Amino acid sequence: MSDSDKLKDAVGRYEAGVEKSLAKFPERKAEFVTGSGAPVKRLYTPLDLEGRDYLADQGFPGEYPFTRGVQNTMYRGRFWTMRQYAGFSNAEESNKRYKFLLEQGTTGLSIAFDLPTQIGYDSDHPLSQGEVGKVGVAIDSLADMEILFDGIPLDKVSTSMTINAPASVLLAMYIAVAEKQGVSPDKLNGTIQNDILKEYVARGTYIFPPGPSMRLITNIFEYCSKEVPNWNTISISGYHIREAGSTASQEVAFTLADGIAYVEAAVKAGLDVDDFAPRLSFFFNAHNDLFEEVAKYRAARRVWARIMRERFGAKNPKSWMLRFHTQTGGSTLTAQQPDNNIVRVAIQTLAAVLGGTQSLHTNSKDEALALPTEDSVRIALRTQQIVAYESGVAETVDPLAGSYYVESLTNRVEAEALAYLARIDELGGAIKAIEQGYIQQEIQDSAYRYQMDVEKGERVVVGLNKFQIKEKAPEGLLRVDPSVGERQCEKLKALRAKRDNAKVQASLAALKTAAEGDANLMPPILEAVRAYATLGEICDVMRGVFGEYKPSVMF
Amino acid sequence: MDRKIRVLVAKPGLDGHDRGAKVIARALRDDGMEVIYTGLRQTPEQIVQAAIQEDVDVVALSILSGAHNHLFPRVTELLKEKGAEDVLVIGGGVIPEADYGFLMSKGIAAVFGPGTPTKATIDFIREHVRQK
Amino acid sequence: MRALRGRGGRAHLIGVTGPPGSGKSTLCDKLIAALRKRGARVGVLAVDPSSPFTGGAILGDRLRMQSHATDEGVFIRSLASRGRLGGLSRATQAAARALDAAGYDFVLIETVGVGQSEVDIVKIADTVVLVSVPGLGDDIQVIKAGVMEIGDVFVVNKADRDGADRVVRELRSMLEMAATLRRNAVPASVDTLAGRTSALSAGKSGAAGFGAAKPGAVSGPGMTAPRPAREWSAEELAHHLTENANSVTVANDAELPPILKTVAETGEGVEELVEAVLAHRAGLAAAGLLEARRLEGIRAEMRSLIAFRLLDALEGGEGRAREDALAKAVLAGEEDVYGAAEALFAALSKGGRT
């Protein structure tokens, strides 16, 4: 009898024994499922991993297919970057918050922009009313950006900017600020999100239609590969896809599908895959199902490595690596009993770290209610520090590898993601799938299913649909000063009066000409930024040439 | 033919987080209502004009950006100006409880915070539209 | 509704239909803009299906036209089909009449095109714009022959995509086939389209096509709603042509309805579409067919109202009981379905319920 047969016998005996005792000691539920609703078996054994090849499927950290991590020593070398997303009100206030965070031991900045900035409107645009400085910092021109980074040496920090549709403009502003500090672009480290496809799908801060948006993105790839070589030119984001309600497998699948679309667009634009692929980075969510989340990151790395090597023929191992930032799941936080959120965030932090993230933002407990206060931001950061310094999980590489359950989950997420990728290929790729509403529909279906499960009590959310208490209204929430908008408008007015408007007009005209042709748009955008043209003015020029995206809606 | 309850689900302001708005739209549909979905980035003017043209019983506003104190009252004001103050206006999203009182004083009939079951919104609509 | 009697009839009713994903709403958005530029006031009725299970609906067409929401010269109303026979709701007809009476110069009626609803549009629209799009299916056969018949102006939208020219060619050849078949006197279902279009473009033939437009509308006792003409697949048409090869004379271009390419996203081709729609109506008027078409519409509407009334009666307690009893009798072999339907119809029309 072979070992495998012996094992099958033994597992059979175990299951038979369980079946017998079930009548007397029933299990809690008829069906057990993961956070994403996938079935979970009672027990996992080596049988679940039969036919898998350790070297080919898991391998070693720092080696293809990177299932076990992208660096060979992982956190034994250094911890992940603890990067807290922050920004509100105006540049002055946000600058203060960044300095606070750096003093507290944050190792990278992560800039949150307000919605008008993210959609390319100046603070005095009619649609900006009520929105200025609300969910992030308002940036109208280079003048604001100079204040935002005042006293922060840009060659010493790495800065992540959550900016998509107008990413080229904000990147140009960052480069221009660096110039003024005497820092050359090749010394800059950081990331722009620059992921327009997930905006159409899940986040909603789009401006232009897909065609010109993809052009802007490939323009950035090309420009940075020469001028800003250490910049992560895109952060292909599953985060918002998950927040919109997707499952873990969908998060992987739709994110990688977007990634494929970006690579294809850049290759089609004539770039060599190994020239830009090492600068691609990813951004994932961390939800509460610890093992499923860990499996998700591991599966994502393996699938991406194979796509890059086999499908795109990338030769540079750095092109195969899926490096990612993680943020804990905003949609998992409850407005009820908000202190419980600290515990959720701790579990999610473990998931991200056990999954081998390169950087992490931990949400603050009050984010289901408002923007976080300094106190709650500190607790969130401390959560990361406790996991890093006290929990011991960072002392060895990929500690959950070899767990029958985690490896099975990794294989399952991989298989489900591959099935989705095949379907999206059939539809003609991610852009087509988005235009047809396929991806949105899949996400919405999952979101609705989840909501109904919660409402039926089939899924327990502590404090929300079980273990509720009477609560008083929370106090001490952060409020953005409503006069921020007015002050920002005054600043704009003063700027328009003070700057060399002939120079502004000339730079905008040059940008228009470039947009109508097929030149790289980064240089003319940089020129306009240097002339203190506003974000809204620059985006309006492009709106005029490119038109605006109009979503279709499907249910 | 029975008159279905008609609801306009709209997202005023600039935030693009429409998971909640879409879930509630579906839930209302599955409860037999007719839902007009106008999508993202709606100005109060657009929302009110749509509410009037569509002859809706309810306007459901969802916002997560924090601009509710500015935008929600604009909607109720404009409805009043157009003589459509009988339309029930409700709100949802990330809205601090401390703001509920202010919003209600501006004619918002109810605010549904994060974690509200869709059933609660449906029941509220059914009850208050019937009263009209 | 009676208060509106006699005030309407000025508005040009334009039906816009096509398969889901063909960009109808965006096209309507651009049509609104183009018509507004000409100073016209525009009403829009956007029809979406209701859920057959709950009767609820999500009406999302408006989303694409929201930029006109604050324009006082534009009125957009979303309608749910409410699960009635024929995707187009009864309310659409009433709403179109109301917009007409309110002085809107054009009323666009947008509906998802997948069957009966397209055919229903003909009843009230003066001009039917049939939208297709490359890349939705294998080829043009997505647009079924039964649906092809109702188009007065054909649009291939998203024409910047690969395959647009092929869709145009396929449309043309199907229309040619249909026109040729008409000339060679083949079944009414095909005759309809060709008869009407040739009448319009050249004003040559009479209104025969209109008369035949509703074959089988009430084809037997108890039949409660107009039925579409039988659908002919491309293969069937081709087969018919070969079968009758000897006697075939080929249709010429002047007899064919216009086929236009548009890119609604950018507005390309929209002006031409407006021109074609206006020309169609002018052609109808010149040929003296506008009134005939509208009379036919009114007749069809009356028929469908009667049909609905009968259905309502059927759904009422007494009607339902009678229906159940008769159905059981048919199942038991005591009665055949024709006889049963006849009996039911007789009972209902005697005023089983009014």
PDB file of C-alpha atoms in Angstrom, chain A residues 245-478:
ATOM      1  CA  GLY A 245     -18.053  44.260  -2.678  1.00  0.00           C
ATOM      2  CA  SER A 246     -16.012  41.725  -4.630  1.00  0.00           C
ATOM      3  CA  THR A 247     -14.801  38.402  -3.260  1.00  0.00           C
ATOM      4  CA  ALA A 248     -11.115  37.704  -2.629  1.00  0.00           C
ATOM      5  CA  SER A 249     -10.757  35.789  -5.879  1.00  0.00           C
ATOM      6  CA  GLN A 250     -12.494  38.538  -7.830  1.00  0.00           C
ATOM      7  CA  GLU A 251     -10.158  41.050  -6.253  1.00  0.00           C
ATOM      8  CA  VAL A 252      -7.179  39.140  -7.591  1.00  0.00           C
ATOM      9  CA  ALA A 253      -8.744  38.424 -10.955  1.00  0.00           C
ATOM     10  CA  PHE A 254      -9.994  41.900 -11.807  1.00  0.00           C
ATOM     11  CA  THR A 255      -6.826  43.569 -10.558  1.00  0.00           C
ATOM     12  CA  LEU A 256      -4.596  41.331 -12.608  1.00  0.00           C
ATOM     13  CA  ALA A 257      -6.903  41.745 -15.607  1.00  0.00           C
ATOM     14  CA  ASP A 258      -6.382  45.503 -15.312  1.00  0.00           C
ATOM     15  CA  GLY A 259      -2.651  44.868 -14.987  1.00  0.00           C
ATOM     16  CA  ILE A 260      -2.687  42.867 -18.201  1.00  0.00           C
ATOM     17  CA  ALA A 261      -4.490  45.731 -19.952  1.00  0.00           C
ATOM     18  CA  TYR A 262      -1.821  48.220 -18.851  1.00  0.00           C
ATOM     19  CA  VAL A 263       1.005  45.983 -19.966  1.00  0.00           C
ATOM     20  CA  GLU A 264      -0.679  45.407 -23.306  1.00  0.00           C
ATOM     21  CA  ALA A 265      -1.246  49.132 -23.798  1.00  0.00           C
ATOM     22  CA  ALA A 266       2.375  49.939 -23.027  1.00  0.00           C
ATOM     23  CA  VAL A 267       3.699  47.192 -25.270  1.00  0.00           C
ATOM     24  CA  LYS A 268       1.379  48.392 -28.022  1.00  0.00           C
ATOM     25  CA  ALA A 269       2.759  51.905 -27.538  1.00  0.00           C
ATOM     26  CA  GLY A 270       6.167  50.492 -28.338  1.00  0.00           C
ATOM     27  CA  LEU A 271       7.698  50.082 -24.892  1.00  0.00           C
ATOM     28  CA  ASP A 272       9.773  47.061 -24.013  1.00  0.00           C
ATOM     29  CA  VAL A 273       8.054  45.102 -21.280  1.00  0.00           C
ATOM     30  CA  ASP A 274      11.187  44.933 -19.139  1.00  0.00           C
ATOM     31  CA  ASP A 275      11.588  48.702 -19.324  1.00  0.00           C
ATOM     32  CA  PHE A 276       8.445  49.428 -17.356  1.00  0.00           C
ATOM     33  CA  ALA A 277       7.219  46.198 -15.743  1.00  0.00           C
ATOM     34  CA  PRO A 278       9.671  46.379 -12.797  1.00  0.00           C
ATOM     35  CA  ARG A 279       7.974  49.647 -11.790  1.00  0.00           C
ATOM     36  CA  LEU A 280       4.464  48.230 -11.747  1.00  0.00           C
ATOM     37  CA  SER A 281       3.123  47.807  -8.245  1.00  0.00           C
ATOM     38  CA  PHE A 282      -0.126  46.560  -6.814  1.00  0.00           C
ATOM     39  CA  PHE A 283      -2.491  47.512  -4.047  1.00  0.00           C
ATOM     40  CA  PHE A 284      -4.680  45.028  -2.225  1.00  0.00           C
ATOM     41  CA  ASN A 285      -7.214  44.974   0.551  1.00  0.00           C
ATOM     42  CA  ALA A 286      -7.017  43.017   3.798  1.00  0.00           C
ATOM     43  CA  HIS A 287     -10.255  41.633   5.149  1.00  0.00           C
ATOM     44  CA  ASN A 288     -11.013  39.558   8.229  1.00  0.00           C
ATOM     45  CA  ASP A 289     -10.726  35.990   6.961  1.00  0.00           C
ATOM     46  CA  LEU A 290      -7.085  35.628   7.879  1.00  0.00           C
ATOM     47  CA  PHE A 291      -6.206  32.489   5.938  1.00  0.00           C
ATOM     48  CA  GLU A 292      -8.153  33.364   2.827  1.00  0.00           C
ATOM     49  CA  GLU A 293      -6.461  36.750   2.692  1.00  0.00           C
ATOM     50  CA  VAL A 294      -3.000  35.268   3.089  1.00  0.00           C
ATOM     51  CA  ALA A 295      -3.815  32.783   0.341  1.00  0.00           C
ATOM     52  CA  LYS A 296      -5.015  35.653  -1.839  1.00  0.00           C
ATOM     53  CA  TYR A 297      -1.677  37.460  -1.743  1.00  0.00           C
ATOM     54  CA  ARG A 298       0.246  34.284  -2.358  1.00  0.00           C
ATOM     55  CA  ALA A 299      -1.961  33.303  -5.289  1.00  0.00           C
ATOM     56  CA  ALA A 300      -1.758  36.792  -6.776  1.00  0.00           C
ATOM     57  CA  ARG A 301       2.035  36.669  -6.787  1.00  0.00           C
ATOM     58  CA  ARG A 302       2.102  33.280  -8.461  1.00  0.00           C
ATOM     59  CA  VAL A 303      -0.458  34.139 -11.133  1.00  0.00           C
ATOM     60  CA  TRP A 304       1.194  37.458 -11.989  1.00  0.00           C
ATOM     61  CA  ALA A 305       4.688  35.953 -12.219  1.00  0.00           C
ATOM     62  CA  ARG A 306       3.425  33.405 -14.713  1.00  0.00           C
ATOM     63  CA  ILE A 307       1.521  35.983 -16.726  1.00  0.00           C
ATOM     64  CA  MET A 308       4.548  38.232 -17.014  1.00  0.00           C
ATOM     65  CA  ARG A 309       6.946  35.489 -17.884  1.00  0.00           C
ATOM     66  CA  GLU A 310       4.791  33.263 -20.046  1.00  0.00           C
ATOM     67  CA  ARG A 311       2.295  35.623 -21.621  1.00  0.00           C
ATOM     68  CA  PHE A 312       4.439  38.714 -22.024  1.00  0.00           C
ATOM     69  CA  GLY A 313       7.832  37.060 -22.270  1.00  0.00           C
ATOM     70  CA  ALA A 314       9.396  39.353 -19.678  1.00  0.00           C
ATOM     71  CA  LYS A 315      13.009  38.416 -19.032  1.00  0.00           C
ATOM     72  CA  ASN A 316      13.896  40.552 -16.020  1.00  0.00           C
ATOM     73  CA  PRO A 317      12.920  38.756 -12.788  1.00  0.00           C
ATOM     74  CA  LYS A 318      11.894  42.142 -11.411  1.00  0.00           C
ATOM     75  CA  SER A 319       9.200  42.218 -14.103  1.00  0.00           C
ATOM     76  CA  TRP A 320       7.765  38.978 -12.730  1.00  0.00           C
ATOM     77  CA  MET A 321       7.466  40.184  -9.154  1.00  0.00           C
ATOM     78  CA  LEU A 322       4.162  41.324  -7.815  1.00  0.00           C
ATOM     79  CA  ARG A 323       5.042  43.901  -5.186  1.00  0.00           C
ATOM     80  CA  PHE A 324       2.090  45.308  -3.320  1.00  0.00           C
ATOM     81  CA  HIS A 325       0.816  47.773  -0.799  1.00  0.00           C
ATOM     82  CA  THR A 326      -2.018  46.757   1.500  1.00  0.00           C
ATOM     83  CA  GLN A 327      -4.697  48.726   3.250  1.00  0.00           C
ATOM     84  CA  THR A 328      -6.973  47.176   5.818  1.00  0.00           C
ATOM     85  CA  GLY A 329     -10.590  46.889   4.725  1.00  0.00           C
ATOM     86  CA  GLY A 330     -12.588  50.070   5.221  1.00  0.00           C
ATOM     87  CA  SER A 331     -15.855  48.289   4.502  1.00  0.00           C
ATOM     88  CA  THR A 332     -15.222  45.812   7.343  1.00  0.00           C
ATOM     89  CA  LEU A 333     -15.308  48.586   9.915  1.00  0.00           C
ATOM     90  CA  THR A 334     -18.513  49.217  11.766  1.00  0.00           C
ATOM     91  CA  ALA A 335     -19.943  52.500  12.915  1.00  0.00           C
ATOM     92  CA  GLN A 336     -21.372  50.503  15.819  1.00  0.00           C
ATOM     93  CA  GLN A 337     -19.002  49.966  18.785  1.00  0.00           C
ATOM     94  CA  PRO A 338     -16.112  51.499  16.864  1.00  0.00           C
ATOM     95  CA  ASP A 339     -13.478  50.293  19.340  1.00  0.00           C
ATOM     96  CA  ASN A 340     -14.053  46.786  17.979  1.00  0.00           C
ATOM     97  CA  ASN A 341     -12.511  48.020  14.765  1.00  0.00           C
ATOM     98  CA  ILE A 342      -9.102  48.066  16.434  1.00  0.00           C
ATOM     99  CA  VAL A 343      -9.314  44.286  16.717  1.00  0.00           C
ATOM    100  CA  ARG A 344     -10.441  43.862  13.133  1.00  0.00           C
ATOM    101  CA  VAL A 345      -7.570  45.985  11.936  1.00  0.00           C
ATOM    102  CA  ALA A 346      -5.134  43.879  13.986  1.00  0.00           C
ATOM    103  CA  ILE A 347      -6.343  40.674  12.309  1.00  0.00           C
ATOM    104  CA  GLN A 348      -6.121  42.313   8.902  1.00  0.00           C
ATOM    105  CA  THR A 349      -2.627  43.541   9.693  1.00  0.00           C
ATOM    106  CA  LEU A 350      -1.618  39.958  10.453  1.00  0.00           C
ATOM    107  CA  ALA A 351      -3.101  38.856   7.147  1.00  0.00           C
ATOM    108  CA  ALA A 352      -1.150  41.446   5.185  1.00  0.00           C
ATOM    109  CA  VAL A 353       2.109  40.664   6.956  1.00  0.00           C
ATOM    110  CA  LEU A 354       1.689  36.894   6.744  1.00  0.00           C
ATOM    111  CA  GLY A 355       0.886  37.446   3.082  1.00  0.00           C
ATOM    112  CA  GLY A 356       4.145  39.296   2.487  1.00  0.00           C
ATOM    113  CA  THR A 357       3.071  42.869   1.824  1.00  0.00           C
ATOM    114  CA  GLN A 358       5.661  45.523   0.967  1.00  0.00           C
ATOM    115  CA  SER A 359       3.836  48.332   2.711  1.00  0.00           C
ATOM    116  CA  LEU A 360       0.753  48.723   4.829  1.00  0.00           C
ATOM    117  CA  HIS A 361      -1.804  51.298   5.817  1.00  0.00           C
ATOM    118  CA  THR A 362      -3.902  50.404   8.836  1.00  0.00           C
ATOM    119  CA  ASN A 363      -7.313  52.017   9.067  1.00  0.00           C
ATOM    120  CA  SER A 364      -8.315  53.944  12.117  1.00  0.00           C
ATOM    121  CA  LYS A 365     -11.212  52.790  14.237  1.00  0.00           C
ATOM    122  CA  ASP A 366     -13.376  55.823  13.503  1.00  0.00           C
ATOM    123  CA  GLU A 367     -13.248  55.706   9.714  1.00  0.00           C
ATOM    124  CA  ALA A 368     -16.782  54.384   9.376  1.00  0.00           C
ATOM    125  CA  LEU A 369     -17.836  57.643  10.985  1.00  0.00           C
ATOM    126  CA  ALA A 370     -15.521  60.349   9.728  1.00  0.00           C
ATOM    127  CA  LEU A 371     -11.922  61.130   8.919  1.00  0.00           C
ATOM    128  CA  PRO A 372      -9.652  59.753  11.652  1.00  0.00           C
ATOM    129  CA  THR A 373      -8.426  61.826  14.562  1.00  0.00           C
ATOM    130  CA  GLU A 374      -4.751  61.912  15.539  1.00  0.00           C
ATOM    131  CA  ASP A 375      -5.395  59.566  18.440  1.00  0.00           C
ATOM    132  CA  SER A 376      -7.039  56.924  16.358  1.00  0.00           C
ATOM    133  CA  VAL A 377      -4.367  57.225  13.671  1.00  0.00           C
ATOM    134  CA  ARG A 378      -1.763  56.587  16.357  1.00  0.00           C
ATOM    135  CA  ILE A 379      -3.513  53.401  17.517  1.00  0.00           C
ATOM    136  CA  ALA A 380      -3.670  52.197  13.940  1.00  0.00           C
ATOM    137  CA  LEU A 381       0.031  52.757  13.474  1.00  0.00           C
ATOM    138  CA  ARG A 382       0.801  51.143  16.841  1.00  0.00           C
ATOM    139  CA  THR A 383      -1.100  48.065  15.669  1.00  0.00           C
ATOM    140  CA  GLN A 384       1.424  47.628  12.887  1.00  0.00           C
ATOM    141  CA  GLN A 385       4.300  48.207  15.245  1.00  0.00           C
ATOM    142  CA  ILE A 386       3.022  45.603  17.720  1.00  0.00           C
ATOM    143  CA  VAL A 387       2.667  43.040  14.942  1.00  0.00           C
ATOM    144  CA  ALA A 388       6.148  43.908  13.706  1.00  0.00           C
ATOM    145  CA  TYR A 389       7.998  43.992  17.001  1.00  0.00           C
ATOM    146  CA  GLU A 390       6.026  41.791  19.382  1.00  0.00           C
ATOM    147  CA  SER A 391       4.064  39.108  17.544  1.00  0.00           C
ATOM    148  CA  GLY A 392       6.988  37.204  16.098  1.00  0.00           C
ATOM    149  CA  VAL A 393       5.280  36.660  12.751  1.00  0.00           C
ATOM    150  CA  ALA A 394       7.926  38.674  10.931  1.00  0.00           C
ATOM    151  CA  GLU A 395      10.822  36.573  12.149  1.00  0.00           C
ATOM    152  CA  THR A 396      10.664  33.939   9.437  1.00  0.00           C
ATOM    153  CA  VAL A 397       9.658  34.073   5.796  1.00  0.00           C
ATOM    154  CA  ASP A 398       6.116  33.068   4.774  1.00  0.00           C
ATOM    155  CA  PRO A 399       5.345  31.196   7.987  1.00  0.00           C
ATOM    156  CA  LEU A 400       2.009  29.765   6.811  1.00  0.00           C
ATOM    157  CA  ALA A 401       3.479  27.975   3.803  1.00  0.00           C
ATOM    158  CA  GLY A 402       2.896  24.272   3.969  1.00  0.00           C
ATOM    159  CA  SER A 403      -0.322  24.597   5.912  1.00  0.00           C
ATOM    160  CA  TYR A 404      -2.613  22.193   4.122  1.00  0.00           C
ATOM    161  CA  TYR A 405      -5.435  24.669   4.456  1.00  0.00           C
ATOM    162  CA  VAL A 406      -3.534  27.767   3.360  1.00  0.00           C
ATOM    163  CA  GLU A 407      -1.943  26.001   0.408  1.00  0.00           C
ATOM    164  CA  SER A 408      -5.347  24.630  -0.657  1.00  0.00           C
ATOM    165  CA  LEU A 409      -6.849  28.075  -0.387  1.00  0.00           C
ATOM    166  CA  THR A 410      -3.975  29.501  -2.399  1.00  0.00           C
ATOM    167  CA  ASN A 411      -4.660  26.971  -5.124  1.00  0.00           C
ATOM    168  CA  ARG A 412      -8.365  27.691  -5.064  1.00  0.00           C
ATOM    169  CA  VAL A 413      -7.991  31.479  -5.307  1.00  0.00           C
ATOM    170  CA  GLU A 414      -5.545  30.912  -8.148  1.00  0.00           C
ATOM    171  CA  ALA A 415      -7.945  28.632 -10.010  1.00  0.00           C
ATOM    172  CA  GLU A 416     -10.884  30.997  -9.594  1.00  0.00           C
ATOM    173  CA  ALA A 417      -8.832  33.978 -10.681  1.00  0.00           C
ATOM    174  CA  LEU A 418      -7.582  32.127 -13.751  1.00  0.00           C
ATOM    175  CA  ALA A 419     -11.146  31.233 -14.700  1.00  0.00           C
ATOM    176  CA  TYR A 420     -12.149  34.901 -14.519  1.00  0.00           C
ATOM    177  CA  LEU A 421      -9.084  35.941 -16.509  1.00  0.00           C
ATOM    178  CA  ALA A 422     -10.014  33.464 -19.216  1.00  0.00           C
ATOM    179  CA  ARG A 423     -13.551  34.877 -19.338  1.00  0.00           C
ATOM    180  CA  ILE A 424     -12.243  38.442 -19.554  1.00  0.00           C
ATOM    181  CA  ASP A 425      -9.895  37.436 -22.360  1.00  0.00           C
ATOM    182  CA  GLU A 426     -12.907  36.009 -24.173  1.00  0.00           C
ATOM    183  CA  LEU A 427     -14.661  39.339 -23.826  1.00  0.00           C
ATOM    184  CA  GLY A 428     -11.670  41.058 -25.412  1.00  0.00           C
ATOM    185  CA  GLY A 429      -9.768  42.147 -22.303  1.00  0.00           C
ATOM    186  CA  ALA A 430     -10.400  44.273 -19.247  1.00  0.00           C
ATOM    187  CA  ILE A 431     -11.335  47.475 -21.086  1.00  0.00           C
ATOM    188  CA  LYS A 432     -14.003  45.715 -23.142  1.00  0.00           C
ATOM    189  CA  ALA A 433     -15.229  43.833 -20.084  1.00  0.00           C
ATOM    190  CA  ILE A 434     -15.577  47.130 -18.248  1.00  0.00           C
ATOM    191  CA  GLU A 435     -17.305  48.853 -21.165  1.00  0.00           C
ATOM    192  CA  GLN A 436     -19.783  46.022 -21.288  1.00  0.00           C
ATOM    193  CA  GLY A 437     -20.314  46.285 -17.551  1.00  0.00           C
ATOM    194  CA  TYR A 438     -19.270  42.675 -16.960  1.00  0.00           C
ATOM    195  CA  ILE A 439     -16.812  43.348 -14.156  1.00  0.00           C
ATOM    196  CA  GLN A 440     -19.107  45.873 -12.460  1.00  0.00           C
ATOM    197  CA  GLN A 441     -21.960  43.393 -12.610  1.00  0.00           C
ATOM    198  CA  GLU A 442     -19.929  40.594 -11.033  1.00  0.00           C
ATOM    199  CA  ILE A 443     -18.855  42.887  -8.206  1.00  0.00           C
ATOM    200  CA  GLN A 444     -22.362  44.204  -7.624  1.00  0.00           C
ATOM    201  CA  ASP A 445     -23.725  40.675  -7.464  1.00  0.00           C
ATOM    202  CA  SER A 446     -21.192  39.763  -4.788  1.00  0.00           C
ATOM    203  CA  ALA A 447     -21.899  42.959  -2.853  1.00  0.00           C
ATOM    204  CA  TYR A 448     -25.612  42.305  -2.878  1.00  0.00           C
ATOM    205  CA  ARG A 449     -25.193  38.687  -1.843  1.00  0.00           C
ATOM    206  CA  TYR A 450     -22.991  39.773   1.056  1.00  0.00           C
ATOM    207  CA  GLN A 451     -25.486  42.391   2.212  1.00  0.00           C
ATOM    208  CA  MET A 452     -28.350  39.907   2.105  1.00  0.00           C
ATOM    209  CA  ASP A 453     -26.295  37.329   4.054  1.00  0.00           C
ATOM    210  CA  VAL A 454     -25.663  39.920   6.742  1.00  0.00           C
ATOM    211  CA  GLU A 455     -29.309  40.937   6.847  1.00  0.00           C
ATOM    212  CA  LYS A 456     -30.452  37.340   7.142  1.00  0.00           C
ATOM    213  CA  GLY A 457     -27.958  36.835   9.945  1.00  0.00           C
ATOM    214  CA  GLU A 458     -26.153  34.136   7.990  1.00  0.00           C
ATOM    215  CA  ARG A 459     -23.048  36.217   8.326  1.00  0.00           C
ATOM    216  CA  VAL A 460     -22.314  37.635  11.744  1.00  0.00           C
ATOM    217  CA  VAL A 461     -20.794  41.067  12.093  1.00  0.00           C
ATOM    218  CA  VAL A 462     -20.114  41.632  15.771  1.00  0.00           C
ATOM    219  CA  GLY A 463     -21.872  44.676  17.114  1.00  0.00           C
ATOM    220  CA  LEU A 464     -23.841  45.113  13.902  1.00  0.00           C
ATOM    221  CA  ASN A 465     -26.196  42.161  13.637  1.00  0.00           C
ATOM    222  CA  LYS A 466     -25.215  40.354  16.851  1.00  0.00           C
ATOM    223  CA  PHE A 467     -24.028  41.485  20.267  1.00  0.00           C
ATOM    224  CA  GLN A 468     -25.480  44.945  19.765  1.00  0.00           C
ATOM    225  CA  ILE A 469     -25.635  47.439  22.603  1.00  0.00           C
ATOM    226  CA  LYS A 470     -27.271  50.805  23.085  1.00  0.00           C
ATOM    227  CA  GLU A 471     -24.676  53.423  22.252  1.00  0.00           C
ATOM    228  CA  LYS A 472     -24.358  57.123  22.633  1.00  0.00           C
ATOM    229  CA  ALA A 473     -23.403  59.132  19.624  1.00  0.00           C
ATOM    230  CA  PRO A 474     -19.628  59.115  19.220  1.00  0.00           C
ATOM    231  CA  GLU A 475     -17.798  62.247  20.203  1.00  0.00           C
ATOM    232  CA  GLY A 476     -14.600  63.970  19.266  1.00  0.00           C
ATOM    233  CA  LEU A 477     -14.793  63.196  15.538  1.00  0.00           C
ATOM    234  CA  LEU A 478     -12.575  65.155  13.234  1.00  0.00           C
TER     235      LEU A 478
END
